[in-house]
JSON list of C-alpha atoms and ligand atoms in Angstrom, two decimals:
[
{"chain": "A", "resi": 1, "resn": "MET", "atom": "CA", "xyz": [-36.52, -19.23, -64.38]},
{"chain": "A", "resi": 2, "resn": "PRO", "atom": "CA", "xyz": [-34.35, -19.06, -61.25]},
{"chain": "A", "resi": 3, "resn": "ALA", "atom": "CA", "xyz": [-36.07, -18.53, -57.93]},
{"chain": "A", "resi": 4, "resn": "LEU", "atom": "CA", "xyz": [-35.57, -15.30, -56.05]},
{"chain": "A", "resi": 5, "resn": "ASN", "atom": "CA", "xyz": [-36.18, -15.18, -52.33]},
{"chain": "A", "resi": 6, "resn": "LEU", "atom": "CA", "xyz": [-37.57, -11.67, -51.93]},
{"chain": "A", "resi": 7, "resn": "ASN", "atom": "CA", "xyz": [-37.55, -12.04, -48.15]},
{"chain": "A", "resi": 8, "resn": "ASN", "atom": "CA", "xyz": [-33.79, -12.09, -48.32]},
{"chain": "A", "resi": 9, "resn": "ALA", "atom": "CA", "xyz": [-33.37, -8.37, -48.99]},
{"chain": "A", "resi": 10, "resn": "GLU", "atom": "CA", "xyz": [-30.54, -6.44, -47.49]},
{"chain": "A", "resi": 11, "resn": "PHE", "atom": "CA", "xyz": [-29.73, -2.73, -47.49]},
{"chain": "A", "resi": 12, "resn": "ILE", "atom": "CA", "xyz": [-26.13, -2.46, -48.63]},
{"chain": "A", "resi": 13, "resn": "LYS", "atom": "CA", "xyz": [-25.21, 1.18, -48.88]},
{"chain": "A", "resi": 14, "resn": "SER", "atom": "CA", "xyz": [-26.19, 4.71, -49.65]},
{"chain": "A", "resi": 15, "resn": "ALA", "atom": "CA", "xyz": [-23.96, 6.65, -52.03]},
{"chain": "A", "resi": 16, "resn": "ALA", "atom": "CA", "xyz": [-23.88, 10.42, -51.61]},
{"chain": "A", "resi": 17, "resn": "ASN", "atom": "CA", "xyz": [-21.50, 10.92, -54.53]},
{"chain": "A", "resi": 18, "resn": "PRO", "atom": "CA", "xyz": [-20.18, 8.97, -57.53]},
{"chain": "A", "resi": 19, "resn": "ASN", "atom": "CA", "xyz": [-17.22, 7.61, -55.54]},
{"chain": "A", "resi": 20, "resn": "GLY", "atom": "CA", "xyz": [-19.75, 5.62, -53.56]},
{"chain": "A", "resi": 21, "resn": "PHE", "atom": "CA", "xyz": [-21.36, 3.92, -56.57]},
{"chain": "A", "resi": 22, "resn": "LEU", "atom": "CA", "xyz": [-21.25, 0.17, -56.32]},
{"chain": "A", "resi": 23, "resn": "ARG", "atom": "CA", "xyz": [-19.13, -1.77, -58.79]},
{"chain": "A", "resi": 24, "resn": "THR", "atom": "CA", "xyz": [-20.50, -5.22, -59.30]},
{"chain": "A", "resi": 25, "resn": "ASP", "atom": "CA", "xyz": [-20.85, -7.90, -61.96]},
{"chain": "A", "resi": 26, "resn": "GLU", "atom": "CA", "xyz": [-24.24, -8.87, -60.62]},
{"chain": "A", "resi": 27, "resn": "PRO", "atom": "CA", "xyz": [-27.33, -7.57, -62.40]},
{"chain": "A", "resi": 28, "resn": "CYS", "atom": "CA", "xyz": [-28.54, -4.13, -61.34]},
{"chain": "A", "resi": 29, "resn": "ILE", "atom": "CA", "xyz": [-32.13, -2.98, -61.64]},
{"chain": "A", "resi": 30, "resn": "ILE", "atom": "CA", "xyz": [-32.55, 0.74, -61.20]},
{"chain": "A", "resi": 31, "resn": "PHE", "atom": "CA", "xyz": [-35.71, 2.45, -59.96]},
{"chain": "A", "resi": 32, "resn": "ALA", "atom": "CA", "xyz": [-36.20, 6.00, -61.17]},
{"chain": "A", "resi": 33, "resn": "GLY", "atom": "CA", "xyz": [-39.00, 8.54, -61.08]},
{"chain": "A", "resi": 34, "resn": "LYS", "atom": "CA", "xyz": [-39.97, 11.96, -59.91]},
{"chain": "A", "resi": 35, "resn": "SER", "atom": "CA", "xyz": [-40.21, 12.65, -56.21]},
{"chain": "A", "resi": 36, "resn": "ASN", "atom": "CA", "xyz": [-43.41, 11.50, -54.59]},
{"chain": "A", "resi": 37, "resn": "VAL", "atom": "CA", "xyz": [-44.45, 9.26, -57.49]},
{"chain": "A", "resi": 38, "resn": "GLY", "atom": "CA", "xyz": [-44.29, 6.30, -55.13]},
{"chain": "A", "resi": 39, "resn": "LYS", "atom": "CA", "xyz": [-40.87, 4.86, -55.95]},
{"chain": "A", "resi": 40, "resn": "SER", "atom": "CA", "xyz": [-40.21, 3.69, -52.40]},
{"chain": "A", "resi": 41, "resn": "SER", "atom": "CA", "xyz": [-43.74, 2.31, -52.17]},
{"chain": "A", "resi": 42, "resn": "VAL", "atom": "CA", "xyz": [-43.27, 0.33, -55.41]},
{"chain": "A", "resi": 43, "resn": "ILE", "atom": "CA", "xyz": [-40.02, -1.19, -54.10]},
{"chain": "A", "resi": 44, "resn": "ASN", "atom": "CA", "xyz": [-41.69, -2.04, -50.81]},
{"chain": "A", "resi": 45, "resn": "ARG", "atom": "CA", "xyz": [-44.63, -3.60, -52.65]},
{"chain": "A", "resi": 46, "resn": "VAL", "atom": "CA", "xyz": [-42.35, -5.72, -54.83]},
{"chain": "A", "resi": 47, "resn": "LEU", "atom": "CA", "xyz": [-40.57, -6.96, -51.69]},
{"chain": "A", "resi": 48, "resn": "ASN", "atom": "CA", "xyz": [-43.82, -7.19, -49.73]},
{"chain": "A", "resi": 49, "resn": "ARG", "atom": "CA", "xyz": [-42.32, -5.05, -46.98]},
{"chain": "A", "resi": 50, "resn": "LYS", "atom": "CA", "xyz": [-43.83, -2.08, -45.23]},
{"chain": "A", "resi": 51, "resn": "ASN", "atom": "CA", "xyz": [-40.85, 0.15, -44.58]},
{"chain": "A", "resi": 52, "resn": "PHE", "atom": "CA", "xyz": [-37.85, -1.26, -46.36]},
{"chain": "A", "resi": 53, "resn": "ALA", "atom": "CA", "xyz": [-37.25, 1.54, -48.82]},
{"chain": "A", "resi": 54, "resn": "ARG", "atom": "CA", "xyz": [-38.35, 4.63, -46.93]},
{"chain": "A", "resi": 55, "resn": "VAL", "atom": "CA", "xyz": [-41.70, 6.12, -47.86]},
{"chain": "A", "resi": 56, "resn": "GLY", "atom": "CA", "xyz": [-42.39, 9.84, -47.73]},
{"chain": "A", "resi": 57, "resn": "ALA", "atom": "CA", "xyz": [-38.78, 10.69, -46.91]},
{"chain": "A", "resi": 58, "resn": "HIS", "atom": "CA", "xyz": [-37.93, 14.38, -46.87]},
{"chain": "A", "resi": 59, "resn": "PRO", "atom": "CA", "xyz": [-36.80, 15.36, -50.39]},
{"chain": "A", "resi": 60, "resn": "GLY", "atom": "CA", "xyz": [-33.60, 17.00, -49.13]},
{"chain": "A", "resi": 61, "resn": "LYS", "atom": "CA", "xyz": [-32.60, 13.73, -47.52]},
{"chain": "A", "resi": 62, "resn": "THR", "atom": "CA", "xyz": [-33.19, 11.56, -50.57]},
{"chain": "A", "resi": 63, "resn": "ILE", "atom": "CA", "xyz": [-30.29, 12.70, -52.77]},
{"chain": "A", "resi": 64, "resn": "HIS", "atom": "CA", "xyz": [-28.54, 9.41, -52.39]},
{"chain": "A", "resi": 65, "resn": "VAL", "atom": "CA", "xyz": [-28.27, 6.32, -54.51]},
{"chain": "A", "resi": 66, "resn": "ASN", "atom": "CA", "xyz": [-29.41, 3.43, -52.33]},
{"chain": "A", "resi": 67, "resn": "TYR", "atom": "CA", "xyz": [-28.37, -0.14, -53.00]},
{"chain": "A", "resi": 68, "resn": "PHE", "atom": "CA", "xyz": [-30.34, -3.19, -51.90]},
{"chain": "A", "resi": 69, "resn": "HIS", "atom": "CA", "xyz": [-29.09, -6.72, -52.44]},
{"chain": "A", "resi": 70, "resn": "ILE", "atom": "CA", "xyz": [-31.88, -9.17, -53.14]},
{"chain": "A", "resi": 71, "resn": "ASP", "atom": "CA", "xyz": [-31.22, -12.81, -52.34]},
{"chain": "A", "resi": 72, "resn": "LYS", "atom": "CA", "xyz": [-27.53, -12.12, -53.06]},
{"chain": "A", "resi": 73, "resn": "LYS", "atom": "CA", "xyz": [-28.40, -12.36, -56.77]},
{"chain": "A", "resi": 74, "resn": "VAL", "atom": "CA", "xyz": [-29.51, -8.97, -57.95]},
{"chain": "A", "resi": 75, "resn": "TYR", "atom": "CA", "xyz": [-29.20, -5.35, -56.84]},
{"chain": "A", "resi": 76, "resn": "PHE", "atom": "CA", "xyz": [-32.10, -2.95, -56.65]},
{"chain": "A", "resi": 77, "resn": "VAL", "atom": "CA", "xyz": [-30.74, 0.56, -57.07]},
{"chain": "A", "resi": 78, "resn": "ASP", "atom": "CA", "xyz": [-33.01, 3.28, -55.77]},
{"chain": "A", "resi": 79, "resn": "LEU", "atom": "CA", "xyz": [-32.13, 6.54, -57.49]},
{"chain": "A", "resi": 80, "resn": "PRO", "atom": "CA", "xyz": [-32.97, 9.90, -55.94]},
{"chain": "A", "resi": 81, "resn": "GLY", "atom": "CA", "xyz": [-36.28, 11.26, -57.23]},
{"chain": "A", "resi": 82, "resn": "TYR", "atom": "CA", "xyz": [-36.18, 14.11, -59.70]},
{"chain": "A", "resi": 83, "resn": "GLY", "atom": "CA", "xyz": [-38.12, 17.30, -60.18]},
{"chain": "A", "resi": 84, "resn": "TYR", "atom": "CA", "xyz": [-38.60, 18.45, -56.63]},
{"chain": "A", "resi": 85, "resn": "ALA", "atom": "CA", "xyz": [-39.11, 22.20, -56.96]},
{"chain": "A", "resi": 86, "resn": "SER", "atom": "CA", "xyz": [-38.54, 23.02, -53.30]},
{"chain": "A", "resi": 87, "resn": "VAL", "atom": "CA", "xyz": [-35.08, 21.49, -53.19]},
{"chain": "A", "resi": 88, "resn": "ALA", "atom": "CA", "xyz": [-32.31, 24.11, -52.90]},
{"chain": "A", "resi": 89, "resn": "LYS", "atom": "CA", "xyz": [-30.36, 24.95, -56.04]},
{"chain": "A", "resi": 90, "resn": "THR", "atom": "CA", "xyz": [-27.13, 23.51, -54.64]},
{"chain": "A", "resi": 91, "resn": "GLU", "atom": "CA", "xyz": [-28.86, 20.22, -53.92]},
{"chain": "A", "resi": 92, "resn": "ARG", "atom": "CA", "xyz": [-30.40, 20.16, -57.39]},
{"chain": "A", "resi": 93, "resn": "GLU", "atom": "CA", "xyz": [-26.96, 20.69, -58.87]},
{"chain": "A", "resi": 94, "resn": "ARG", "atom": "CA", "xyz": [-25.58, 17.92, -56.72]},
{"chain": "A", "resi": 95, "resn": "TRP", "atom": "CA", "xyz": [-28.40, 15.70, -57.98]},
{"chain": "A", "resi": 96, "resn": "GLY", "atom": "CA", "xyz": [-27.61, 16.63, -61.60]},
{"chain": "A", "resi": 97, "resn": "LYS", "atom": "CA", "xyz": [-23.92, 15.83, -61.26]},
{"chain": "A", "resi": 98, "resn": "MET", "atom": "CA", "xyz": [-24.60, 12.56, -59.53]},
{"chain": "A", "resi": 99, "resn": "MET", "atom": "CA", "xyz": [-27.14, 11.42, -62.13]},
{"chain": "A", "resi": 100, "resn": "GLU", "atom": "CA", "xyz": [-24.90, 12.50, -64.98]},
{"chain": "A", "resi": 101, "resn": "ALA", "atom": "CA", "xyz": [-22.14, 10.35, -63.51]},
{"chain": "A", "resi": 102, "resn": "PHE", "atom": "CA", "xyz": [-24.52, 7.47, -62.91]},
{"chain": "A", "resi": 103, "resn": "PHE", "atom": "CA", "xyz": [-26.00, 7.48, -66.40]},
{"chain": "A", "resi": 104, "resn": "SER", "atom": "CA", "xyz": [-22.63, 7.99, -68.09]},
{"chain": "A", "resi": 105, "resn": "ASP", "atom": "CA", "xyz": [-22.18, 4.25, -67.86]},
{"chain": "A", "resi": 106, "resn": "PRO", "atom": "CA", "xyz": [-25.14, 2.34, -69.35]},
{"chain": "A", "resi": 107, "resn": "ASP", "atom": "CA", "xyz": [-23.35, -0.94, -68.63]},
{"chain": "A", "resi": 108, "resn": "ARG", "atom": "CA", "xyz": [-24.09, -0.32, -64.99]},
{"chain": "A", "resi": 109, "resn": "ILE", "atom": "CA", "xyz": [-27.79, -0.84, -65.67]},
{"chain": "A", "resi": 110, "resn": "ASP", "atom": "CA", "xyz": [-29.37, -4.15, -66.67]},
{"chain": "A", "resi": 111, "resn": "LEU", "atom": "CA", "xyz": [-32.94, -2.95, -66.41]},
{"chain": "A", "resi": 112, "resn": "GLY", "atom": "CA", "xyz": [-34.58, 0.38, -65.68]},
{"chain": "A", "resi": 113, "resn": "VAL", "atom": "CA", "xyz": [-37.87, 0.57, -63.86]},
{"chain": "A", "resi": 114, "resn": "MET", "atom": "CA", "xyz": [-39.25, 4.00, -64.45]},
{"chain": "A", "resi": 115, "resn": "ILE", "atom": "CA", "xyz": [-42.17, 4.96, -62.28]},
{"chain": "A", "resi": 116, "resn": "VAL", "atom": "CA", "xyz": [-44.67, 7.54, -63.51]},
{"chain": "A", "resi": 117, "resn": "ASP", "atom": "CA", "xyz": [-47.96, 8.79, -62.11]},
{"chain": "A", "resi": 118, "resn": "SER", "atom": "CA", "xyz": [-50.83, 7.06, -63.92]},
{"chain": "A", "resi": 119, "resn": "ARG", "atom": "CA", "xyz": [-53.06, 10.10, -63.33]},
{"chain": "A", "resi": 120, "resn": "HIS", "atom": "CA", "xyz": [-50.98, 12.60, -65.26]},
{"chain": "A", "resi": 121, "resn": "LYS", "atom": "CA", "xyz": [-49.20, 13.20, -68.51]},
{"chain": "A", "resi": 122, "resn": "PRO", "atom": "CA", "xyz": [-45.51, 12.37, -67.96]},
{"chain": "A", "resi": 123, "resn": "THR", "atom": "CA", "xyz": [-43.34, 15.38, -67.13]},
{"chain": "A", "resi": 124, "resn": "LYS", "atom": "CA", "xyz": [-40.46, 16.78, -69.16]},
{"chain": "A", "resi": 125, "resn": "ASP", "atom": "CA", "xyz": [-38.07, 14.99, -66.79]},
{"chain": "A", "resi": 126, "resn": "ASP", "atom": "CA", "xyz": [-39.91, 11.72, -67.38]},
{"chain": "A", "resi": 127, "resn": "VAL", "atom": "CA", "xyz": [-39.50, 12.20, -71.13]},
{"chain": "A", "resi": 128, "resn": "THR", "atom": "CA", "xyz": [-35.77, 12.93, -70.71]},
{"chain": "A", "resi": 129, "resn": "MET", "atom": "CA", "xyz": [-35.41, 9.77, -68.66]},
{"chain": "A", "resi": 130, "resn": "ALA", "atom": "CA", "xyz": [-37.27, 7.62, -71.19]},
{"chain": "A", "resi": 131, "resn": "ASP", "atom": "CA", "xyz": [-35.22, 9.15, -74.03]},
{"chain": "A", "resi": 132, "resn": "TRP", "atom": "CA", "xyz": [-32.03, 8.08, -72.30]},
{"chain": "A", "resi": 133, "resn": "PHE", "atom": "CA", "xyz": [-33.25, 4.49, -72.31]},
{"chain": "A", "resi": 134, "resn": "HIS", "atom": "CA", "xyz": [-34.33, 4.69, -75.95]},
{"chain": "A", "resi": 135, "resn": "SER", "atom": "CA", "xyz": [-30.98, 6.11, -77.02]},
{"chain": "A", "resi": 136, "resn": "THR", "atom": "CA", "xyz": [-28.85, 3.63, -75.09]},
{"chain": "A", "resi": 137, "resn": "GLY", "atom": "CA", "xyz": [-31.02, 0.60, -75.82]},
{"chain": "A", "resi": 138, "resn": "CYS", "atom": "CA", "xyz": [-30.97, -0.22, -72.13]},
{"chain": "A", "resi": 139, "resn": "PRO", "atom": "CA", "xyz": [-34.08, -2.31, -71.28]},
{"chain": "A", "resi": 140, "resn": "LEU", "atom": "CA", "xyz": [-36.90, -0.31, -69.72]},
{"chain": "A", "resi": 141, "resn": "VAL", "atom": "CA", "xyz": [-40.12, -1.11, -67.91]},
{"chain": "A", "resi": 142, "resn": "VAL", "atom": "CA", "xyz": [-42.53, 1.73, -67.22]},
{"chain": "A", "resi": 143, "resn": "VAL", "atom": "CA", "xyz": [-44.69, 1.43, -64.14]},
{"chain": "A", "resi": 144, "resn": "ALA", "atom": "CA", "xyz": [-47.80, 3.64, -64.11]},
{"chain": "A", "resi": 145, "resn": "ASN", "atom": "CA", "xyz": [-48.38, 3.92, -60.37]},
{"chain": "A", "resi": 146, "resn": "LYS", "atom": "CA", "xyz": [-51.39, 5.01, -58.30]},
{"chain": "A", "resi": 147, "resn": "THR", "atom": "CA", "xyz": [-54.04, 3.50, -60.58]},
{"chain": "A", "resi": 148, "resn": "ASP", "atom": "CA", "xyz": [-56.16, 3.04, -57.45]},
{"chain": "A", "resi": 149, "resn": "LYS", "atom": "CA", "xyz": [-56.76, 6.78, -57.69]},
{"chain": "A", "resi": 150, "resn": "LEU", "atom": "CA", "xyz": [-58.25, 6.45, -61.19]},
{"chain": "A", "resi": 151, "resn": "LYS", "atom": "CA", "xyz": [-61.70, 5.42, -62.33]},
{"chain": "A", "resi": 152, "resn": "LYS", "atom": "CA", "xyz": [-61.58, 2.14, -64.22]},
{"chain": "A", "resi": 153, "resn": "SER", "atom": "CA", "xyz": [-62.57, 3.92, -67.44]},
{"chain": "A", "resi": 154, "resn": "GLU", "atom": "CA", "xyz": [-59.65, 6.34, -67.09]},
{"chain": "A", "resi": 155, "resn": "ILE", "atom": "CA", "xyz": [-56.91, 3.71, -66.97]},
{"chain": "A", "resi": 156, "resn": "GLU", "atom": "CA", "xyz": [-56.70, 2.79, -70.68]},
{"chain": "A", "resi": 157, "resn": "PRO", "atom": "CA", "xyz": [-56.73, 6.37, -72.04]},
{"chain": "A", "resi": 158, "resn": "ASN", "atom": "CA", "xyz": [-54.14, 7.41, -69.47]},
{"chain": "A", "resi": 159, "resn": "LEU", "atom": "CA", "xyz": [-51.86, 4.50, -70.37]},
{"chain": "A", "resi": 160, "resn": "LYS", "atom": "CA", "xyz": [-52.17, 5.51, -74.00]},
{"chain": "A", "resi": 161, "resn": "LEU", "atom": "CA", "xyz": [-51.18, 9.10, -73.16]},
{"chain": "A", "resi": 162, "resn": "ILE", "atom": "CA", "xyz": [-48.20, 7.86, -71.15]},
{"chain": "A", "resi": 163, "resn": "ALA", "atom": "CA", "xyz": [-47.04, 5.55, -73.96]},
{"chain": "A", "resi": 164, "resn": "GLU", "atom": "CA", "xyz": [-47.38, 8.36, -76.52]},
{"chain": "A", "resi": 165, "resn": "THR", "atom": "CA", "xyz": [-45.65, 11.00, -74.40]},
{"chain": "A", "resi": 166, "resn": "LEU", "atom": "CA", "xyz": [-42.74, 8.70, -73.59]},
{"chain": "A", "resi": 167, "resn": "SER", "atom": "CA", "xyz": [-42.53, 7.45, -77.22]},
{"chain": "A", "resi": 168, "resn": "LEU", "atom": "CA", "xyz": [-42.96, 3.84, -76.13]},
{"chain": "A", "resi": 169, "resn": "ASP", "atom": "CA", "xyz": [-43.37, 1.45, -79.01]},
{"chain": "A", "resi": 170, "resn": "GLU", "atom": "CA", "xyz": [-45.68, -1.57, -79.22]},
{"chain": "A", "resi": 171, "resn": "SER", "atom": "CA", "xyz": [-43.12, -3.86, -77.64]},
{"chain": "A", "resi": 172, "resn": "ALA", "atom": "CA", "xyz": [-42.52, -1.62, -74.61]},
{"chain": "A", "resi": 173, "resn": "VAL", "atom": "CA", "xyz": [-43.59, -2.89, -71.23]},
{"chain": "A", "resi": 174, "resn": "LEU", "atom": "CA", "xyz": [-46.01, -0.50, -69.53]},
{"chain": "A", "resi": 175, "resn": "ILE", "atom": "CA", "xyz": [-47.56, -1.83, -66.35]},
{"chain": "A", "resi": 176, "resn": "PRO", "atom": "CA", "xyz": [-50.62, -0.33, -64.65]},
{"chain": "A", "resi": 177, "resn": "PHE", "atom": "CA", "xyz": [-49.70, -0.48, -60.99]},
{"chain": "A", "resi": 178, "resn": "SER", "atom": "CA", "xyz": [-50.88, 0.38, -57.53]},
{"chain": "A", "resi": 179, "resn": "ALA", "atom": "CA", "xyz": [-48.30, 0.18, -54.77]},
{"chain": "A", "resi": 180, "resn": "GLU", "atom": "CA", "xyz": [-51.18, 0.76, -52.40]},
{"chain": "A", "resi": 181, "resn": "LYS", "atom": "CA", "xyz": [-53.31, -2.19, -53.57]},
{"chain": "A", "resi": 182, "resn": "GLY", "atom": "CA", "xyz": [-50.67, -4.46, -55.08]},
{"chain": "A", "resi": 183, "resn": "THR", "atom": "CA", "xyz": [-52.07, -4.26, -58.63]},
{"chain": "A", "resi": 184, "resn": "GLY", "atom": "CA", "xyz": [-49.46, -5.14, -61.25]},
{"chain": "A", "resi": 185, "resn": "ARG", "atom": "CA", "xyz": [-46.99, -6.69, -58.81]},
{"chain": "A", "resi": 186, "resn": "GLU", "atom": "CA", "xyz": [-46.86, -10.06, -60.55]},
{"chain": "A", "resi": 187, "resn": "LEU", "atom": "CA", "xyz": [-46.35, -8.46, -63.96]},
{"chain": "A", "resi": 188, "resn": "LEU", "atom": "CA", "xyz": [-43.51, -6.30, -62.67]},
{"chain": "A", "resi": 189, "resn": "LEU", "atom": "CA", "xyz": [-41.94, -9.21, -60.84]},
{"chain": "A", "resi": 190, "resn": "ALA", "atom": "CA", "xyz": [-41.94, -11.27, -64.04]},
{"chain": "A", "resi": 191, "resn": "GLU", "atom": "CA", "xyz": [-40.03, -8.46, -65.79]},
{"chain": "A", "resi": 192, "resn": "LEU", "atom": "CA", "xyz": [-37.52, -8.17, -62.95]},
{"chain": "A", "resi": 193, "resn": "MET", "atom": "CA", "xyz": [-36.92, -11.92, -62.98]},
{"chain": "A", "resi": 194, "resn": "LYS", "atom": "CA", "xyz": [-35.78, -11.75, -66.60]},
{"chain": "A", "resi": 195, "resn": "VAL", "atom": "CA", "xyz": [-32.47, -10.18, -65.57]},
{"chain": "A", "resi": 196, "resn": "VAL", "atom": "CA", "xyz": [-31.77, -12.57, -62.67]},
{"chain": "A", "resi": 197, "resn": "LYS", "atom": "CA", "xyz": [-29.13, -15.08, -63.64]},
{"chain": "B", "resi": 1, "resn": "LIG", "atom": "P1", "xyz": [-41.18, 8.43, -53.58]},
{"chain": "B", "resi": 1, "resn": "LIG", "atom": "O1", "xyz": [-40.84, 9.83, -53.17]},
{"chain": "B", "resi": 1, "resn": "LIG", "atom": "O2", "xyz": [-41.28, 8.33, -55.06]},
{"chain": "B", "resi": 1, "resn": "LIG", "atom": "O3", "xyz": [-40.31, 7.37, -52.98]},
{"chain": "B", "resi": 1, "resn": "LIG", "atom": "O4", "xyz": [-42.68, 8.19, -53.10]},
{"chain": "B", "resi": 1, "resn": "LIG", "atom": "P2", "xyz": [-43.23, 7.43, -51.81]},
{"chain": "B", "resi": 1, "resn": "LIG", "atom": "O5", "xyz": [-43.15, 5.97, -51.96]},
{"chain": "B", "resi": 1, "resn": "LIG", "atom": "O6", "xyz": [-42.61, 8.06, -50.59]},
{"chain": "B", "resi": 1, "resn": "LIG", "atom": "O7", "xyz": [-44.78, 7.81, -51.91]},
{"chain": "B", "resi": 1, "resn": "LIG", "atom": "C1", "xyz": [-45.22, 9.16, -51.95]},
{"chain": "B", "resi": 1, "resn": "LIG", "atom": "C2", "xyz": [-46.67, 9.22, -51.47]},
{"chain": "B", "resi": 1, "resn": "LIG", "atom": "O8", "xyz": [-47.53, 8.57, -52.39]},
{"chain": "B", "resi": 1, "resn": "LIG", "atom": "C3", "xyz": [-46.88, 8.53, -50.12]},
{"chain": "B", "resi": 1, "resn": "LIG", "atom": "O9", "xyz": [-47.82, 9.27, -49.38]},
{"chain": "B", "resi": 1, "resn": "LIG", "atom": "C4", "xyz": [-47.46, 7.16, -50.52]},
{"chain": "B", "resi": 1, "resn": "LIG", "atom": "O10", "xyz": [-48.28, 6.61, -49.52]},
{"chain": "B", "resi": 1, "resn": "LIG", "atom": "C5", "xyz": [-48.27, 7.53, -51.77]},
{"chain": "B", "resi": 1, "resn": "LIG", "atom": "N1", "xyz": [-48.39, 6.39, -52.72]},
{"chain": "B", "resi": 1, "resn": "LIG", "atom": "C6", "xyz": [-47.39, 5.66, -53.24]},
{"chain": "B", "resi": 1, "resn": "LIG", "atom": "N2", "xyz": [-47.87, 4.73, -54.08]},
{"chain": "B", "resi": 1, "resn": "LIG", "atom": "C7", "xyz": [-49.22, 4.87, -54.08]},
{"chain": "B", "resi": 1, "resn": "LIG", "atom": "C8", "xyz": [-50.30, 4.20, -54.77]},
{"chain": "B", "resi": 1, "resn": "LIG", "atom": "O11", "xyz": [-50.13, 3.25, -55.55]},
{"chain": "B", "resi": 1, "resn": "LIG", "atom": "N3", "xyz": [-51.56, 4.66, -54.52]},
{"chain": "B", "resi": 1, "resn": "LIG", "atom": "C9", "xyz": [-51.81, 5.70, -53.68]},
{"chain": "B", "resi": 1, "resn": "LIG", "atom": "N4", "xyz": [-53.07, 6.07, -53.52]},
{"chain": "B", "resi": 1, "resn": "LIG", "atom": "N5", "xyz": [-50.83, 6.34, -53.01]},
{"chain": "B", "resi": 1, "resn": "LIG", "atom": "C10", "xyz": [-49.56, 5.95, -53.22]}
]
């Protein structure tokens, strides 16, 4: 397995519309999930940084696709979070158009990291997202974040509910994770490394 220097992480650009999407032959790992699920925190935890991807950013300000270049070998693509009720209709429409454009080209994505809340049944939007991966055959890893907020006995049943709701099969990768504590980081990292050339 090639080495990846996670300390060598660079913010490349923020795309506010499809014209700004990055075209590259290098592998791209996308991070998707509903707003506030801890997407930025998961990216920061993977990179062992505190404030690299912004945490707790105002939802109206997050409708961008952010590109990070990791060790000049792989791109992390931070997609704007979905399902934020308080976002204005025009912004939601902008989000929809941008995501439609982004997901119109599965070749753009080498691996999807979908972050869900380990405490709750996945939302309708989560199911839509997972269905896109199932239908395109694009590789998917599901990260069940915030397990530190669960009792130990709750983790297994919740993972089962998540797997069922998202129609994950036996071979699917579902990682119990805590961005706060670092739980699951090594497992996720091993999955990410699989797409690094
Ligand atoms: P994003 O909107 O998906 O990028 O979410 P953020 O990374 O900004 O996190 C949203 C909130 O959830 C913040 O207050 C984080 O501190 C908190 N958070 C993120 N991950 C965890 C976790 O694993 N455990 C706990 N307890 N809180 C978390």
